[in-house]
Tab-separated table of N, CA and C in Angstrom:
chain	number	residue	atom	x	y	z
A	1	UNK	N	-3.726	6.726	5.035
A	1	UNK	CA	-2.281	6.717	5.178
A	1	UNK	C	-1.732	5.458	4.501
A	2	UNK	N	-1.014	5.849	3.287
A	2	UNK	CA	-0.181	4.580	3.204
A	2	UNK	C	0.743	3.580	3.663
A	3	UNK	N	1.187	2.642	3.756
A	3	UNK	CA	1.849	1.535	4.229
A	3	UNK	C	3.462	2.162	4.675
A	4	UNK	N	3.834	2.805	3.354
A	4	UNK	CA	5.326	3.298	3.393
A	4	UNK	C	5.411	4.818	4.676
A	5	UNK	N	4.879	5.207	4.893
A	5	UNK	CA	4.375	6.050	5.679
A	5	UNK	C	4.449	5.743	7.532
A	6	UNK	N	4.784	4.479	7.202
A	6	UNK	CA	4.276	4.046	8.608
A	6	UNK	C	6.004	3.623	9.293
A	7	UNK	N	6.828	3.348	8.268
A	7	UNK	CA	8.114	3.877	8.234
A	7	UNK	C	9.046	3.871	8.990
A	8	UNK	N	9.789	3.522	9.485
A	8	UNK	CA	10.563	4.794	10.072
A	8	UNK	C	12.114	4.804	8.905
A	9	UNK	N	12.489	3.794	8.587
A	9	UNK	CA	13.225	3.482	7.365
A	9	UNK	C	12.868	4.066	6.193
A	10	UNK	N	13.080	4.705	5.197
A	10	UNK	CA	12.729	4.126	4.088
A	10	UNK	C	12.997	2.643	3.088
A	11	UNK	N	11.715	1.918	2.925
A	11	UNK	CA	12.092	0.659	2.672
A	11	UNK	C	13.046	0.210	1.832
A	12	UNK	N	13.279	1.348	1.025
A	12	UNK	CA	14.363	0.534	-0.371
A	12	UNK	C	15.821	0.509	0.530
A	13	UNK	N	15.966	0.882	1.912
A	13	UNK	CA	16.926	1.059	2.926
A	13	UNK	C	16.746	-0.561	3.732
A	14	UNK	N	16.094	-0.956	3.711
A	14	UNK	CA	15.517	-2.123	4.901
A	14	UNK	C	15.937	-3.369	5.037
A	15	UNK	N	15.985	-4.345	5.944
A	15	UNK	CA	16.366	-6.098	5.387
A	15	UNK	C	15.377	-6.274	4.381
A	16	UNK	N	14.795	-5.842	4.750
A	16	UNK	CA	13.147	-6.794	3.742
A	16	UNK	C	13.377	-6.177	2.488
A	17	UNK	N	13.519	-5.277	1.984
A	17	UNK	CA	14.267	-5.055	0.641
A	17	UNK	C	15.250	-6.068	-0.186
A	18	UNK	N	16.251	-6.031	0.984
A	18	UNK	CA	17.602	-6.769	0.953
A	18	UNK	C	16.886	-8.213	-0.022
A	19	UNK	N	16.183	-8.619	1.075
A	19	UNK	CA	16.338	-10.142	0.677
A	19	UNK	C	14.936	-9.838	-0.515
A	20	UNK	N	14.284	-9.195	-0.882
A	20	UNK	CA	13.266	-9.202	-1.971
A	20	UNK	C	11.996	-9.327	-1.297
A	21	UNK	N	11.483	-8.514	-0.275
A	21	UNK	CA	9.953	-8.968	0.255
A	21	UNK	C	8.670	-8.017	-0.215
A	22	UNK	N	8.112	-8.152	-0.884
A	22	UNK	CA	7.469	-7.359	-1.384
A	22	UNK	C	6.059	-7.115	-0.630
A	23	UNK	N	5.801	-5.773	-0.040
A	23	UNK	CA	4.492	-5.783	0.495
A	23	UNK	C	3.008	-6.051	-0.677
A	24	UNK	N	2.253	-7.337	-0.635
A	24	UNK	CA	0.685	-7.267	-0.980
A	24	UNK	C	0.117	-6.549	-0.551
A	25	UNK	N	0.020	-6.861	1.094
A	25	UNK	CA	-1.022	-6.044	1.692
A	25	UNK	C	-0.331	-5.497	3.056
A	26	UNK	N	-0.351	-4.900	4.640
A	26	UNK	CA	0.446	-5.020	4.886
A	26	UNK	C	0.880	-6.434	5.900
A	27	UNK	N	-0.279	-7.214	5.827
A	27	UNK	CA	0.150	-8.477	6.637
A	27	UNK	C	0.505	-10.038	5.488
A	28	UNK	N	0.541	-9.481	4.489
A	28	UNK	CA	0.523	-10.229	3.773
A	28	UNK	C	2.010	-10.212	2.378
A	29	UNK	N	2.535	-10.727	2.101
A	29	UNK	CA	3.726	-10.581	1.587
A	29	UNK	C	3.822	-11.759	0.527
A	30	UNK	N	5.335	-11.184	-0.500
A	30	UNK	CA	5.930	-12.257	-1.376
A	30	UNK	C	7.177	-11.938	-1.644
A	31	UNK	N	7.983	-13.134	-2.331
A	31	UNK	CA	9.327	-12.653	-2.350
A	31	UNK	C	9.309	-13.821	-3.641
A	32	UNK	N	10.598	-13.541	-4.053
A	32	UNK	CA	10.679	-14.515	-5.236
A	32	UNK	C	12.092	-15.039	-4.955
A	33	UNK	N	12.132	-16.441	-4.748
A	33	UNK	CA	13.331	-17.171	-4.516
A	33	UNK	C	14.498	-16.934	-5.366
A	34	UNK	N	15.680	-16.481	-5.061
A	34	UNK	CA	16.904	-16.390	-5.762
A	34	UNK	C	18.182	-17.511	-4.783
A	35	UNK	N	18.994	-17.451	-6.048
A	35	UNK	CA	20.372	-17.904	-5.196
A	35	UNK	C	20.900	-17.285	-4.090
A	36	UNK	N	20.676	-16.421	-3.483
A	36	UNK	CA	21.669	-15.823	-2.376
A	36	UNK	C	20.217	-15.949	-1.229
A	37	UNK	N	19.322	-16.718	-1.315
A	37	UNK	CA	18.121	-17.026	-0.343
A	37	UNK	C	18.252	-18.619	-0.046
A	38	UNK	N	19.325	-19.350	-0.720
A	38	UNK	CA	19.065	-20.759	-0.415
A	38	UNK	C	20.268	-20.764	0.270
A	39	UNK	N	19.848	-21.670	1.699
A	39	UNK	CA	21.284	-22.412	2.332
A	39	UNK	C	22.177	-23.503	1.678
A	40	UNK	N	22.803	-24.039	2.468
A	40	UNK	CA	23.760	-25.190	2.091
A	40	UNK	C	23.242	-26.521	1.298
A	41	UNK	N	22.083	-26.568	1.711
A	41	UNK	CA	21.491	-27.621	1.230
A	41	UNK	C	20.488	-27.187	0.017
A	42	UNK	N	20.711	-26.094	-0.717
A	42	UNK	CA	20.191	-25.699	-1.770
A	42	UNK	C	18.736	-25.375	-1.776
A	43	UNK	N	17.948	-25.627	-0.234
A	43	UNK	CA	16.528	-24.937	-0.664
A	43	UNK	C	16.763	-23.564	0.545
A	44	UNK	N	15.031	-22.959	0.105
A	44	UNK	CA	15.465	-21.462	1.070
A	44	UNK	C	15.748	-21.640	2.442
A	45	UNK	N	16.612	-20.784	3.158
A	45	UNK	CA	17.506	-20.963	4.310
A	45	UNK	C	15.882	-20.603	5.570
A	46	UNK	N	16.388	-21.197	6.527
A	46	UNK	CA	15.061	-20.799	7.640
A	46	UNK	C	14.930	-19.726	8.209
A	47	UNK	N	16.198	-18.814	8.101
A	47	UNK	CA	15.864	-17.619	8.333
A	47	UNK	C	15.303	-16.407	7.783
A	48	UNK	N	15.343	-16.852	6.425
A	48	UNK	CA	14.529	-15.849	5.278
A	48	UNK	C	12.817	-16.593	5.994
A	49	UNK	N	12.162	-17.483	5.882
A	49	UNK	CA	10.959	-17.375	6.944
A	49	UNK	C	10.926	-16.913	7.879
A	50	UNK	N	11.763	-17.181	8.588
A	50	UNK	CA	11.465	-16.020	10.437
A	50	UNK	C	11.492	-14.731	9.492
A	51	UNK	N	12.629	-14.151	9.049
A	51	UNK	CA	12.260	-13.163	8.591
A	51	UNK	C	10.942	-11.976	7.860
A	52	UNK	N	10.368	-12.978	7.016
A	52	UNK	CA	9.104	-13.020	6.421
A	52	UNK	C	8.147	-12.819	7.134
A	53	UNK	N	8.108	-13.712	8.452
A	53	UNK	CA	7.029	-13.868	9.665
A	53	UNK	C	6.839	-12.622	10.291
A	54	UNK	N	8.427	-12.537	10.940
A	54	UNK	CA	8.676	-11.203	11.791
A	54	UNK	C	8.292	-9.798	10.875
A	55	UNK	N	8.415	-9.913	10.040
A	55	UNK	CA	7.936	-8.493	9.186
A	55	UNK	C	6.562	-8.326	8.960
A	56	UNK	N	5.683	-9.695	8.567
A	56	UNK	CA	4.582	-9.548	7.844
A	56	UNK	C	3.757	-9.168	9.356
A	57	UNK	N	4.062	-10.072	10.719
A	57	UNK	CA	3.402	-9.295	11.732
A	57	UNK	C	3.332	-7.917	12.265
A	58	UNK	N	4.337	-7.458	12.304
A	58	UNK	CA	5.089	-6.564	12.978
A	58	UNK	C	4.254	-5.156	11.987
A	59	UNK	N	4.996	-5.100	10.922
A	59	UNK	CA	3.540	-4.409	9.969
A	59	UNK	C	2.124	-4.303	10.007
A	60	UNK	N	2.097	-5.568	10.155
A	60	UNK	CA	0.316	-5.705	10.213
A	60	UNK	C	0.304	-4.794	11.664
A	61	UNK	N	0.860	-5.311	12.638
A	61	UNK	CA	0.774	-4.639	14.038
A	61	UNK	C	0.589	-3.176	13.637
A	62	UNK	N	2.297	-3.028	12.942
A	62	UNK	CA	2.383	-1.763	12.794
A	62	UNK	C	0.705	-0.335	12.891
A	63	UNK	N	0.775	-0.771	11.243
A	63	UNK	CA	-0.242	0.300	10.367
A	63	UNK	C	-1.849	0.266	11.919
A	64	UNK	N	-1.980	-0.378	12.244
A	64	UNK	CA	-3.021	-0.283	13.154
A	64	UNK	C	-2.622	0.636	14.580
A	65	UNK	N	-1.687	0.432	15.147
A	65	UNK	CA	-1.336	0.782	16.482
A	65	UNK	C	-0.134	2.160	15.933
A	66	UNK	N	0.391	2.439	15.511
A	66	UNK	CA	1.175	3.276	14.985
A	66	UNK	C	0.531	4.666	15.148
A	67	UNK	N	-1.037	4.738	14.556
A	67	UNK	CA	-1.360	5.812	14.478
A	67	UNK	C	-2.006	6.733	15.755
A	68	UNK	N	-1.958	5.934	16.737
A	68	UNK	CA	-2.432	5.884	18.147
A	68	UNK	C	-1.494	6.249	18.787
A	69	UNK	N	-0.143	6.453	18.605
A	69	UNK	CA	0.851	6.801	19.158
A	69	UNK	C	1.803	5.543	19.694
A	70	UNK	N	1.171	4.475	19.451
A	70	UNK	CA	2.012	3.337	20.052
A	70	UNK	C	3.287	2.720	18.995
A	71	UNK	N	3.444	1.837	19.447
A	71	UNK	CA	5.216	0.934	18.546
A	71	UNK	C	5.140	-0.171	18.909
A	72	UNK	N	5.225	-1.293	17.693
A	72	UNK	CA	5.490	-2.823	17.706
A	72	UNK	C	6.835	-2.946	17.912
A	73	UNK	N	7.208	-3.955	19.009
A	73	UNK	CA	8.128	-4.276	18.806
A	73	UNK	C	8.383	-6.047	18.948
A	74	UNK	N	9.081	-6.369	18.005
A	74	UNK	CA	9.210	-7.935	17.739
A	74	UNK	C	9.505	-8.395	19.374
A	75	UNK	N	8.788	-9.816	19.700
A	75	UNK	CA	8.614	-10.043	21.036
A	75	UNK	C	9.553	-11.639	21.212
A	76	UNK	N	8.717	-12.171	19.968
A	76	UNK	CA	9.263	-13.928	20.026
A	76	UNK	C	8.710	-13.909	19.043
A	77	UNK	N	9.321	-14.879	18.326
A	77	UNK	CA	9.330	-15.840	16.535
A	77	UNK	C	9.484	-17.133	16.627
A	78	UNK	N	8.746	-17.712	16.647
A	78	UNK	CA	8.740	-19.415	16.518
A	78	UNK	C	8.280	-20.046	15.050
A	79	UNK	N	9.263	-19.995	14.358
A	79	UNK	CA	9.060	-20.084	12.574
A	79	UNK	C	9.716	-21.856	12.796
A	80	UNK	N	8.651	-22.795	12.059
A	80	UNK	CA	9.449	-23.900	11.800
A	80	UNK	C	8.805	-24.293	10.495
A	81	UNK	N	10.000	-24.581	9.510
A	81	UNK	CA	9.918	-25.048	8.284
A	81	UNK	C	9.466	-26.864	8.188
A	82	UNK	N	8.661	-26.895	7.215
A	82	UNK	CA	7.885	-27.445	6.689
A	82	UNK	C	7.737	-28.330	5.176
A	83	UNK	N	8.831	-27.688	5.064
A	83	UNK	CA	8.638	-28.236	3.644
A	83	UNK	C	9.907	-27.461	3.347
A	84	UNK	N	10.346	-28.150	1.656
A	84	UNK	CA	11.363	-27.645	0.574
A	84	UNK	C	11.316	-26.805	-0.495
A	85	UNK	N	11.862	-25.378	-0.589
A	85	UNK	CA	11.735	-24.640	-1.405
A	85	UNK	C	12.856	-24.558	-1.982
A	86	UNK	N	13.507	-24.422	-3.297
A	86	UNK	CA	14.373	-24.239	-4.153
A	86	UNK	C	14.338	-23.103	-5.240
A	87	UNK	N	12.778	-23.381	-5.729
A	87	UNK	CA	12.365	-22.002	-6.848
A	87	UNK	C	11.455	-21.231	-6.673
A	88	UNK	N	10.990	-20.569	-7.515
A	88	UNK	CA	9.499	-20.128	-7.561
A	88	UNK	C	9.578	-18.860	-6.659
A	89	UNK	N	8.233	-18.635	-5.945
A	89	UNK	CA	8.107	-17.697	-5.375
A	89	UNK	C	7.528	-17.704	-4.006
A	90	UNK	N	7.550	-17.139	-2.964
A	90	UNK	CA	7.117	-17.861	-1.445
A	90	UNK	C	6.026	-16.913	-1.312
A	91	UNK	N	4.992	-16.827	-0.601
A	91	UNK	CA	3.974	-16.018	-0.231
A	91	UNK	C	3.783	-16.064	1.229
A	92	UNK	N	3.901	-14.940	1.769
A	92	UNK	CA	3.383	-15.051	3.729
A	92	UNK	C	2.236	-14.288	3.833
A	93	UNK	N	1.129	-15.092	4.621
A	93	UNK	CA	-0.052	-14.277	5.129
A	93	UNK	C	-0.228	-14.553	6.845
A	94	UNK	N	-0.042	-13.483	7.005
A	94	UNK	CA	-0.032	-12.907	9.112
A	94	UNK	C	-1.593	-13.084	9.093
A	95	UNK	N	-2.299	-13.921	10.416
A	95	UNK	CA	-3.695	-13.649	10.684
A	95	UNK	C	-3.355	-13.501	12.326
A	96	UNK	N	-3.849	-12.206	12.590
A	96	UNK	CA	-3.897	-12.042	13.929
A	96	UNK	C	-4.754	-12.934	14.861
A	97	UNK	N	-3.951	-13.364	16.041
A	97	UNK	CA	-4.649	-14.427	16.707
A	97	UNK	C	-5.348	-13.809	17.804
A	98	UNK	N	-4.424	-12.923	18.597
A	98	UNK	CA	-5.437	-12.433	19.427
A	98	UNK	C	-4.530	-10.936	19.639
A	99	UNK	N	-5.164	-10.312	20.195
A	99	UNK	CA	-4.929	-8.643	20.453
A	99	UNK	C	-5.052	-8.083	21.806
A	100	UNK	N	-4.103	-8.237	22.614
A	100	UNK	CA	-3.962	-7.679	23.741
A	100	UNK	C	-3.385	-6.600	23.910
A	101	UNK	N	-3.760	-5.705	25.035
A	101	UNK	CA	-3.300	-4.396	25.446
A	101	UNK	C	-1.931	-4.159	25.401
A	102	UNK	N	-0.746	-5.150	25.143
A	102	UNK	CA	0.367	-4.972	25.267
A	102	UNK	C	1.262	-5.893	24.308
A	103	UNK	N	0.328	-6.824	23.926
A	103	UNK	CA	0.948	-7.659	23.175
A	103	UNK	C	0.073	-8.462	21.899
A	104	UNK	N	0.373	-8.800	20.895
A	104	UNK	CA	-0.475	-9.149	19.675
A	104	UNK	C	0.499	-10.638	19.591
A	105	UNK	N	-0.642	-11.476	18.939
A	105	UNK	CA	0.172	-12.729	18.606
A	105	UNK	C	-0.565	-12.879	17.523
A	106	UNK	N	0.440	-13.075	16.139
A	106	UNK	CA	0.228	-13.692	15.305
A	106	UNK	C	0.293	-14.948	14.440
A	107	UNK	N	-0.124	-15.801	13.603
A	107	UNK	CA	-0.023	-17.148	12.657
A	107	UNK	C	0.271	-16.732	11.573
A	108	UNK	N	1.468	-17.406	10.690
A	108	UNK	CA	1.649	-17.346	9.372
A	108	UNK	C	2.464	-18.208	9.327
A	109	UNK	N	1.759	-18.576	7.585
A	109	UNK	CA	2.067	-19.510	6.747
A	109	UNK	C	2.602	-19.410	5.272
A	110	UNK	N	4.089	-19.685	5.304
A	110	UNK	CA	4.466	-18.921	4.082
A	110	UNK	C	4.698	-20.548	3.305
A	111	UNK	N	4.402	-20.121	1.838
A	111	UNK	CA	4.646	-21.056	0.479
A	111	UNK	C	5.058	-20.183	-0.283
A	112	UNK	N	4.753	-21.725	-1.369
A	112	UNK	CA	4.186	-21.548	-2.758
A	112	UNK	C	2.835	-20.972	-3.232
A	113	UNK	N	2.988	-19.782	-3.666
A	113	UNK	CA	1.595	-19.132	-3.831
A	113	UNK	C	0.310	-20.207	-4.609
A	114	UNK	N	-1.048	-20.816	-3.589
A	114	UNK	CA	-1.582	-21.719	-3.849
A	114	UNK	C	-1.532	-23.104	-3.422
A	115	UNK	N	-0.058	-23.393	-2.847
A	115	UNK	CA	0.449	-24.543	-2.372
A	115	UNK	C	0.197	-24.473	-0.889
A	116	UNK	N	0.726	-25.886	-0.589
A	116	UNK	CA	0.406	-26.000	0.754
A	116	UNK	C	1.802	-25.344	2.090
A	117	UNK	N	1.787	-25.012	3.105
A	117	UNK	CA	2.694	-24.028	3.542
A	117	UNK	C	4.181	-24.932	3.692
A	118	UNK	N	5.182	-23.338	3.454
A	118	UNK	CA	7.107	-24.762	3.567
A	118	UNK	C	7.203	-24.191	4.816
A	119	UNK	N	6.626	-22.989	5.712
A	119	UNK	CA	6.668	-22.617	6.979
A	119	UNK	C	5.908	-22.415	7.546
A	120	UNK	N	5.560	-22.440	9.047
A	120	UNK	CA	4.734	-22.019	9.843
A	120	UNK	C	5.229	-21.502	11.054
A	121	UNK	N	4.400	-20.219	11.655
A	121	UNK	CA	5.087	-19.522	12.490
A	121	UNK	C	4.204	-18.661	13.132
A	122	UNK	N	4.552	-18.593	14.801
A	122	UNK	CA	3.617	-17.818	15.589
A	122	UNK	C	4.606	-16.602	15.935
A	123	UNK	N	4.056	-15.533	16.233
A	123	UNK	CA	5.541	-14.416	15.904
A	123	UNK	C	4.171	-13.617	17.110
A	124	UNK	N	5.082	-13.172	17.987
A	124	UNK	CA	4.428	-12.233	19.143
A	124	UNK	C	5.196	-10.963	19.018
A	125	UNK	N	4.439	-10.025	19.161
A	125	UNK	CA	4.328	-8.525	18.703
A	125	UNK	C	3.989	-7.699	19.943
A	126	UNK	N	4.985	-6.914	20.627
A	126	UNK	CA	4.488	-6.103	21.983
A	126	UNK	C	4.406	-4.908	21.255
A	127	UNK	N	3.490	-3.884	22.232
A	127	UNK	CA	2.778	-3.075	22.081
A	127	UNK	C	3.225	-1.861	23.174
A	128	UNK	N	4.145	-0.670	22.481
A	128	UNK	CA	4.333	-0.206	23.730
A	128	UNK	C	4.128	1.381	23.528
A	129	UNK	N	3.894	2.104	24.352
A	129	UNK	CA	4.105	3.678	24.308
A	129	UNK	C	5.320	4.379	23.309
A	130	UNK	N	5.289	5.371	22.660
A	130	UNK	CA	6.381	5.550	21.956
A	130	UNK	C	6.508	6.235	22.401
A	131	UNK	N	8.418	6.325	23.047
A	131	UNK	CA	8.721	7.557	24.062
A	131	UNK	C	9.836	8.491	23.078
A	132	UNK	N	9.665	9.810	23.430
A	132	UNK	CA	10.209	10.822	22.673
A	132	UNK	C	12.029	11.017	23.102
């Protein structure tokens, strides 16, 4: 089953479209910095990372528990920036920390693809029955 499949949007419909997030893998992501991604102070705004975080988990959650009949739903996001981005391109990789019956917690660290991380973020992922 592919990634897009797992759905309920179609993505070219989605935020993560919006702002440019491109699925790698599905816990793993990139986007390429533009002008309408930087805040006031001219580097990327902190909510395009929570954003990034909250998706790249929530996916990863997704494609695994989805097919079981269950549904991620975003729980808590604790994204704190790290560093200054202005250009280039950002990269997020989700590593699941631990996997509980109801709830998943994940780590990610988004950059400069190769660089050292401009965010870091633990993003908790509940796990629930999908009711009809």
């Amino acid at each position: 089953m592919s990634l897009e499949e797992h759905f309920i949007v179609p993505f070219e419909r989605s935020f993560d479209a919006h702002y440019g997030l491109e699925y790698v893998e599905p816990a793993r992501g990139r986007i390429t910095v533009t002008d309408a991604l930087l805040g006031a102070d001219g580097t990327v705004s902190s909510g395009v990372y929570a954003a990034i975080a909250e998706s790249l988990a929530s996916t990863g959650t997704a494609v695994e528990v989805v097919p079981q009949g269950l549904v991620p739903f975003g729980l808590n996001n604790s994204t704190q920036v790290v560093g200054e981005v202005r250009t280039g391109q950002l990269e997020g990789i989700a590593r699941c920390r631990a996997r509980g019956e109801r709830e998943w917690v994940w780590d990610v660290e988004i950059g400069p693809p190769g660089g050292p991380p401009s965010a870091i973020a633990t993003v908790a992922i509940a796990v629930r029955e999908q009711r009809v």
